[in-house]
Amino acid sequence: MPRIATLTLNPAMDVSTGIARLAPTSKLRCSLPRYEPGGGGINVARVIRNLGGDSLAVYPAGGPFGAMLQRALEELGLPALRVPIAGDTRESFTVDEGDTGLQYRFVLPGPTLTPDERQACLEAIAALAPAPSWLVVSGSFPTGVALDFHDQIAALAQRIGAKLALDYSGEALRHAVELGGIHLLKPSLHELSTLTGRALESEADQEATVRALVERDAVEIVVLSLGAEGALLASRAGVERFRAFDVPLRSAVGAGDSVVGATVLALSRGWSLHDAVRYGMAAAAASLMCPGTGLCLAEDVERLFRQA
């Protein structure tokens, strides 16, 4: 099976807990916390592993949470390659409010990566043998990382012959689209609206926007996440809409990463694009069913995929 490498420039140690209700100034007694490795690319690699695929997560990490992240990945048995850094890996915090069913997600900033540390991440991927067939880069850019670092990532993917899959946001997304050379792009509707400067409320606007990305050769495949409305696929073959699965919502953490991981895995296995996106949607729904920062279970994904 082709190997999929993921790069997480700003990983986190995810902590999740629950309380009855949020209230200001009061001491809030929380349930026992869950500690799990997080960050876009790491979540993608976890999903791929959960679904029986072959992946390697490359990530920079340092400090106490960096050591904790490495131990957590080892305990999961997830193939991973840590690039040591001087800064401290961040923590992210998720709180489930029992009385309302609402979830609150607190995302802290990450460490600054030095030029040498950024280069070490690229060299770690370049040294992989055999070279990966896919390179998935997902998550935020750390403090101090200029947008043109993406240019080096794209050049690396081209040099090693890997298909580049991206899940960026903000200015990093804008820069990547302007550069082009993306095989698979997975924006949310909010991210795509921010990119275009328009609300994209109608189906016609959404379809015209994703079609334009493909027609200008910036991206080969776009999978637009529409939340409860499902997803929109665009490729040279045209556009297609996918309905969302009706599942109980326990946590929204990792749903987008599940789409990326399962879709890329299916494509690496030679599946049709239609079935690959259906598989990604099933993985996202299965992750919504998991508490805290847990991710999809293979049995749930397979059951939902068969029902689609």
CSV table of C-alpha atoms in Angstrom, one decimal:
chain,number,residue,atom,x,y,z
A,1,MET,CA,0.0,0.0,0.0
A,2,PRO,CA,1.3,3.5,-0.8
A,3,ARG,CA,2.6,5.4,2.2
A,4,ILE,CA,1.0,8.6,3.2
A,5,ALA,CA,3.1,11.2,5.0
A,6,THR,CA,1.5,14.0,7.0
A,7,LEU,CA,3.1,17.2,8.2
A,8,THR,CA,1.8,19.0,11.3
A,9,LEU,CA,3.6,22.3,11.8
A,10,ASN,CA,1.7,23.3,14.9
A,11,PRO,CA,0.8,20.1,16.8
A,12,ALA,CA,-0.9,20.1,20.2
A,13,MET,CA,-1.6,17.9,23.1
A,14,ASP,CA,-5.4,17.9,23.2
A,15,VAL,CA,-7.1,17.9,26.6
A,16,SER,CA,-10.8,17.3,26.9
A,17,THR,CA,-13.1,17.3,29.9
A,18,GLY,CA,-16.7,18.1,30.8
A,19,ILE,CA,-18.7,20.2,33.3
A,20,ALA,CA,-22.3,20.8,34.1
A,21,ARG,CA,-22.4,24.4,33.0
A,22,LEU,CA,-19.9,27.2,32.3
A,23,ALA,CA,-20.1,30.1,34.7
A,24,PRO,CA,-17.8,33.1,35.2
A,25,THR,CA,-15.6,33.5,38.3
A,26,SER,CA,-16.8,30.2,39.9
A,27,LYS,CA,-14.6,27.2,40.4
A,28,LEU,CA,-15.8,24.7,37.8
A,29,ARG,CA,-15.4,21.1,38.8
A,30,CYS,CA,-14.4,19.1,35.7
A,31,SER,CA,-14.7,15.4,34.9
A,32,LEU,CA,-11.6,13.3,34.5
A,33,PRO,CA,-9.6,14.7,31.5
A,34,ARG,CA,-8.7,12.8,28.3
A,35,TYR,CA,-5.3,13.4,26.8
A,36,GLU,CA,-4.8,12.7,23.1
A,37,PRO,CA,-2.4,13.8,20.4
A,38,GLY,CA,-3.7,16.5,18.2
A,39,GLY,CA,-3.1,18.9,15.3
A,40,GLY,CA,-4.3,18.6,11.7
A,41,GLY,CA,-1.8,16.3,10.2
A,42,ILE,CA,-1.5,14.1,13.3
A,43,ASN,CA,-5.3,13.7,13.3
A,44,VAL,CA,-5.2,12.8,9.6
A,45,ALA,CA,-2.6,10.1,10.4
A,46,ARG,CA,-4.6,8.8,13.3
A,47,VAL,CA,-7.7,8.4,11.1
A,48,ILE,CA,-5.7,6.6,8.4
A,49,ARG,CA,-4.3,4.2,11.0
A,50,ASN,CA,-7.8,3.6,12.5
A,51,LEU,CA,-9.0,2.6,9.0
A,52,GLY,CA,-6.1,0.2,8.5
A,53,GLY,CA,-3.9,2.4,6.3
A,54,ASP,CA,-0.2,3.1,6.2
A,55,SER,CA,0.9,6.6,7.3
A,56,LEU,CA,3.7,8.4,8.9
A,57,ALA,CA,3.2,11.6,11.0
A,58,VAL,CA,6.0,14.1,10.8
A,59,TYR,CA,5.8,16.9,13.5
A,60,PRO,CA,8.0,19.3,15.4
A,61,ALA,CA,7.8,19.2,19.1
A,62,GLY,CA,9.5,20.4,22.3
A,63,GLY,CA,9.1,21.0,26.0
A,64,PRO,CA,6.9,19.0,28.4
A,65,PHE,CA,3.9,18.8,26.1
A,66,GLY,CA,6.1,17.8,23.2
A,67,ALA,CA,7.4,14.8,25.3
A,68,MET,CA,3.8,14.0,26.3
A,69,LEU,CA,2.7,14.1,22.7
A,70,GLN,CA,5.5,11.7,21.6
A,71,ARG,CA,4.6,9.3,24.4
A,72,ALA,CA,0.9,9.5,23.4
A,73,LEU,CA,1.7,8.7,19.8
A,74,GLU,CA,3.9,5.8,20.8
A,75,GLU,CA,1.1,4.4,23.0
A,76,LEU,CA,-1.2,4.6,20.1
A,77,GLY,CA,1.3,2.7,18.0
A,78,LEU,CA,1.1,5.4,15.3
A,79,PRO,CA,4.2,5.6,13.1
A,80,ALA,CA,5.6,9.1,13.7
A,81,LEU,CA,8.8,11.1,13.3
A,82,ARG,CA,9.5,13.9,15.8
A,83,VAL,CA,11.6,16.9,14.8
A,84,PRO,CA,13.0,18.3,18.1
A,85,ILE,CA,12.5,22.1,18.6
A,86,ALA,CA,13.6,24.5,21.3
A,87,GLY,CA,10.1,25.9,21.9
A,88,ASP,CA,7.2,24.3,23.9
A,89,THR,CA,4.5,22.4,22.1
A,90,ARG,CA,1.1,23.9,22.7
A,91,GLU,CA,-1.9,22.5,24.6
A,92,SER,CA,-5.5,22.7,23.3
A,93,PHE,CA,-8.5,22.4,25.6
A,94,THR,CA,-12.0,21.2,24.9
A,95,VAL,CA,-14.9,21.4,27.4
A,96,ASP,CA,-18.3,19.7,26.9
A,97,GLU,CA,-21.1,21.4,28.8
A,98,GLY,CA,-23.4,18.8,30.0
A,99,ASP,CA,-26.6,20.8,30.7
A,100,THR,CA,-26.7,22.3,27.1
A,101,GLY,CA,-24.7,19.8,25.1
A,102,LEU,CA,-22.6,22.6,23.8
A,103,GLN,CA,-18.8,22.2,23.2
A,104,TYR,CA,-16.2,24.9,23.8
A,105,ARG,CA,-12.8,24.6,22.2
A,106,PHE,CA,-9.9,26.7,23.4
A,107,VAL,CA,-6.9,26.7,21.0
A,108,LEU,CA,-3.6,28.2,22.3
A,109,PRO,CA,-0.9,29.6,20.1
A,110,GLY,CA,2.1,27.4,19.3
A,111,PRO,CA,5.8,27.9,19.6
A,112,THR,CA,7.9,29.8,17.1
A,113,LEU,CA,9.8,27.6,14.7
A,114,THR,CA,13.3,28.7,13.7
A,115,PRO,CA,14.4,28.5,10.1
A,116,ASP,CA,16.6,25.5,11.0
A,117,GLU,CA,13.7,23.8,12.6
A,118,ARG,CA,11.4,24.4,9.6
A,119,GLN,CA,14.1,23.1,7.3
A,120,ALA,CA,14.6,20.0,9.5
A,121,CYS,CA,10.9,19.2,9.0
A,122,LEU,CA,11.3,19.2,5.2
A,123,GLU,CA,14.5,17.2,5.4
A,124,ALA,CA,12.8,14.6,7.5
A,125,ILE,CA,10.2,14.1,4.8
A,126,ALA,CA,12.8,14.2,1.9
A,127,ALA,CA,14.8,11.4,3.6
A,128,LEU,CA,11.9,9.0,3.7
A,129,ALA,CA,12.5,5.8,1.8
A,130,PRO,CA,10.6,4.9,-0.1
A,131,ALA,CA,9.2,8.3,-0.8
A,132,PRO,CA,5.5,8.8,0.2
A,133,SER,CA,2.9,8.8,-2.6
A,134,TRP,CA,0.9,11.4,-0.7
A,135,LEU,CA,2.0,14.4,1.4
A,136,VAL,CA,-0.8,15.8,3.6
A,137,VAL,CA,-0.2,19.2,5.2
A,138,SER,CA,-3.0,20.1,7.6
A,139,GLY,CA,-3.3,22.7,10.4
A,140,SER,CA,-2.2,26.2,11.2
A,141,PHE,CA,1.2,27.8,10.6
A,142,PRO,CA,3.1,28.4,13.8
A,143,THR,CA,4.1,31.9,14.9
A,144,GLY,CA,6.8,33.4,12.7
A,145,VAL,CA,6.5,31.0,9.8
A,146,ALA,CA,6.1,33.1,6.6
A,147,LEU,CA,3.6,32.1,4.0
A,148,ASP,CA,6.3,31.3,1.5
A,149,PHE,CA,7.3,28.3,3.6
A,150,HIS,CA,4.4,26.7,1.7
A,151,ASP,CA,6.4,27.2,-1.5
A,152,GLN,CA,9.1,24.9,-0.1
A,153,ILE,CA,6.5,22.3,0.9
A,154,ALA,CA,5.0,22.3,-2.6
A,155,ALA,CA,8.5,22.1,-4.2
A,156,LEU,CA,9.3,19.2,-1.9
A,157,ALA,CA,6.2,17.3,-2.9
A,158,GLN,CA,6.9,17.8,-6.5
A,159,ARG,CA,10.6,16.7,-6.1
A,160,ILE,CA,9.7,13.5,-4.3
A,161,GLY,CA,6.7,12.8,-6.6
A,162,ALA,CA,4.1,13.0,-3.9
A,163,LYS,CA,0.5,14.2,-4.4
A,164,LEU,CA,-0.1,17.2,-2.2
A,165,ALA,CA,-3.2,17.4,-0.1
A,166,LEU,CA,-3.9,20.6,1.9
A,167,ASP,CA,-6.2,21.6,4.7
A,168,TYR,CA,-5.2,25.3,5.3
A,169,SER,CA,-7.1,28.4,6.4
A,170,GLY,CA,-6.7,32.1,6.2
A,171,GLU,CA,-3.8,33.7,4.4
A,172,ALA,CA,-2.0,30.3,4.1
A,173,LEU,CA,-4.9,29.0,2.1
A,174,ARG,CA,-4.9,32.1,-0.1
A,175,HIS,CA,-1.2,31.8,-0.8
A,176,ALA,CA,-1.4,28.1,-1.5
A,177,VAL,CA,-4.2,28.5,-4.0
A,178,GLU,CA,-2.4,31.4,-5.8
A,179,LEU,CA,0.7,29.1,-6.1
A,180,GLY,CA,-1.3,26.1,-7.3
A,181,GLY,CA,0.0,22.6,-7.7
A,182,ILE,CA,-2.5,21.2,-5.2
A,183,HIS,CA,-3.9,17.7,-5.8
A,184,LEU,CA,-6.5,17.8,-3.1
A,185,LEU,CA,-7.9,20.8,-1.2
A,186,LYS,CA,-10.3,20.5,1.7
A,187,PRO,CA,-11.6,23.9,2.8
A,188,SER,CA,-14.7,24.6,4.9
A,189,LEU,CA,-17.4,26.9,3.6
A,190,HIS,CA,-16.2,29.6,6.0
A,191,GLU,CA,-12.6,29.3,4.8
A,192,LEU,CA,-13.7,29.4,1.1
A,193,SER,CA,-15.9,32.4,1.8
A,194,THR,CA,-13.0,34.2,3.4
A,195,LEU,CA,-10.8,33.3,0.5
A,196,THR,CA,-13.3,34.8,-2.0
A,197,GLY,CA,-14.6,37.7,0.1
A,198,ARG,CA,-18.2,36.5,-0.6
A,199,ALA,CA,-20.7,34.7,1.6
A,200,LEU,CA,-21.3,31.9,-0.9
A,201,GLU,CA,-24.8,31.2,0.5
A,202,SER,CA,-26.3,29.8,-2.6
A,203,GLU,CA,-25.5,26.4,-4.1
A,204,ALA,CA,-24.8,28.1,-7.5
A,205,ASP,CA,-22.2,30.4,-5.9
A,206,GLN,CA,-20.6,27.4,-4.1
A,207,GLU,CA,-20.4,25.4,-7.2
A,208,ALA,CA,-19.1,28.2,-9.4
A,209,THR,CA,-16.3,28.9,-6.9
A,210,VAL,CA,-15.0,25.4,-6.5
A,211,ARG,CA,-15.3,24.8,-10.3
A,212,ALA,CA,-13.2,28.0,-10.9
A,213,LEU,CA,-10.4,26.6,-8.6
A,214,VAL,CA,-10.2,23.5,-10.8
A,215,GLU,CA,-10.5,25.3,-14.1
A,216,ARG,CA,-7.7,27.7,-13.3
A,217,ASP,CA,-5.5,24.6,-12.6
A,218,ALA,CA,-4.9,25.7,-9.0
A,219,VAL,CA,-6.3,22.5,-7.6
A,220,GLU,CA,-7.2,19.1,-9.2
A,221,ILE,CA,-9.8,18.1,-6.5
A,222,VAL,CA,-11.7,20.3,-4.1
A,223,VAL,CA,-13.8,18.7,-1.3
A,224,LEU,CA,-15.7,21.6,0.3
A,225,SER,CA,-17.1,20.8,3.8
A,226,LEU,CA,-20.6,22.2,4.3
A,227,GLY,CA,-21.2,21.0,7.8
A,228,ALA,CA,-24.7,19.8,8.3
A,229,GLU,CA,-25.3,20.3,4.6
A,230,GLY,CA,-22.8,17.7,3.6
A,231,ALA,CA,-20.0,18.3,1.1
A,232,LEU,CA,-19.4,19.5,-2.4
A,233,LEU,CA,-16.9,17.8,-4.7
A,234,ALA,CA,-15.3,19.5,-7.7
A,235,SER,CA,-12.9,18.0,-10.2
A,236,ARG,CA,-12.4,18.0,-14.0
A,237,ALA,CA,-15.3,15.5,-14.2
A,238,GLY,CA,-17.6,18.1,-12.8
A,239,VAL,CA,-19.3,18.9,-9.4
A,240,GLU,CA,-21.2,16.6,-7.1
A,241,ARG,CA,-23.0,17.1,-3.8
A,242,PHE,CA,-22.9,14.6,-0.9
A,243,ARG,CA,-25.5,14.6,1.9
A,244,ALA,CA,-24.4,14.6,5.5
A,245,PHE,CA,-25.1,11.6,7.6
A,246,ASP,CA,-27.7,11.8,10.4
A,247,VAL,CA,-25.7,10.8,13.5
A,248,PRO,CA,-25.8,11.9,17.1
A,249,LEU,CA,-23.3,14.7,17.7
A,250,ARG,CA,-20.9,14.2,20.6
A,251,SER,CA,-17.9,16.2,19.5
A,252,ALA,CA,-16.9,18.2,16.4
A,253,VAL,CA,-13.2,17.8,17.0
A,254,GLY,CA,-11.4,16.1,14.1
A,255,ALA,CA,-14.3,15.9,11.7
A,256,GLY,CA,-12.6,17.8,8.9
A,257,ASP,CA,-9.4,15.8,9.5
A,258,SER,CA,-11.4,12.6,9.2
A,259,VAL,CA,-12.6,13.7,5.7
A,260,VAL,CA,-9.1,14.3,4.6
A,261,GLY,CA,-7.6,11.1,6.1
A,262,ALA,CA,-10.3,8.7,4.8
A,263,THR,CA,-10.5,10.4,1.4
A,264,VAL,CA,-6.8,10.3,0.8
A,265,LEU,CA,-6.6,6.7,2.1
A,266,ALA,CA,-9.3,5.6,-0.3
A,267,LEU,CA,-7.7,7.4,-3.3
A,268,SER,CA,-4.3,5.8,-2.4
A,269,ARG,CA,-6.1,2.5,-2.6
A,270,GLY,CA,-7.3,3.2,-6.1
A,271,TRP,CA,-10.9,3.9,-5.3
A,272,SER,CA,-13.1,6.1,-7.5
A,273,LEU,CA,-13.3,9.7,-6.5
A,274,HIS,CA,-17.0,9.4,-5.8
A,275,ASP,CA,-16.5,6.5,-3.4
A,276,ALA,CA,-13.4,8.1,-1.8
A,277,VAL,CA,-15.4,11.2,-0.8
A,278,ARG,CA,-18.3,9.1,0.4
A,279,TYR,CA,-15.8,7.3,2.6
A,280,GLY,CA,-14.5,10.6,3.9
A,281,MET,CA,-18.0,11.7,4.7
A,282,ALA,CA,-18.6,8.5,6.6
A,283,ALA,CA,-15.4,9.0,8.6
A,284,ALA,CA,-16.4,12.6,9.5
A,285,ALA,CA,-19.8,11.4,10.7
A,286,ALA,CA,-18.2,8.6,12.7
A,287,SER,CA,-15.9,11.1,14.4
A,288,LEU,CA,-18.9,13.3,15.3
A,289,MET,CA,-20.2,10.3,17.2
A,290,CYS,CA,-17.0,10.0,19.4
A,291,PRO,CA,-16.6,12.0,22.6
A,292,GLY,CA,-13.9,14.6,23.3
A,293,THR,CA,-11.0,14.5,20.9
A,294,GLY,CA,-11.6,10.9,19.9
A,295,LEU,CA,-11.6,10.1,16.2
A,296,CYS,CA,-13.6,7.7,14.0
A,297,LEU,CA,-13.8,4.0,14.7
A,298,ALA,CA,-13.4,1.7,11.7
A,299,GLU,CA,-16.6,-0.3,12.3
A,300,ASP,CA,-18.7,2.9,12.4
A,301,VAL,CA,-17.1,4.2,9.2
A,302,GLU,CA,-17.7,0.9,7.3
A,303,ARG,CA,-21.3,0.7,8.6
A,304,LEU,CA,-22.1,4.3,7.5
A,305,PHE,CA,-20.3,3.9,4.2
A,306,ARG,CA,-22.4,0.8,3.3
A,307,GLN,CA,-25.6,2.7,4.2
A,308,ALA,CA,-24.7,5.7,1.9
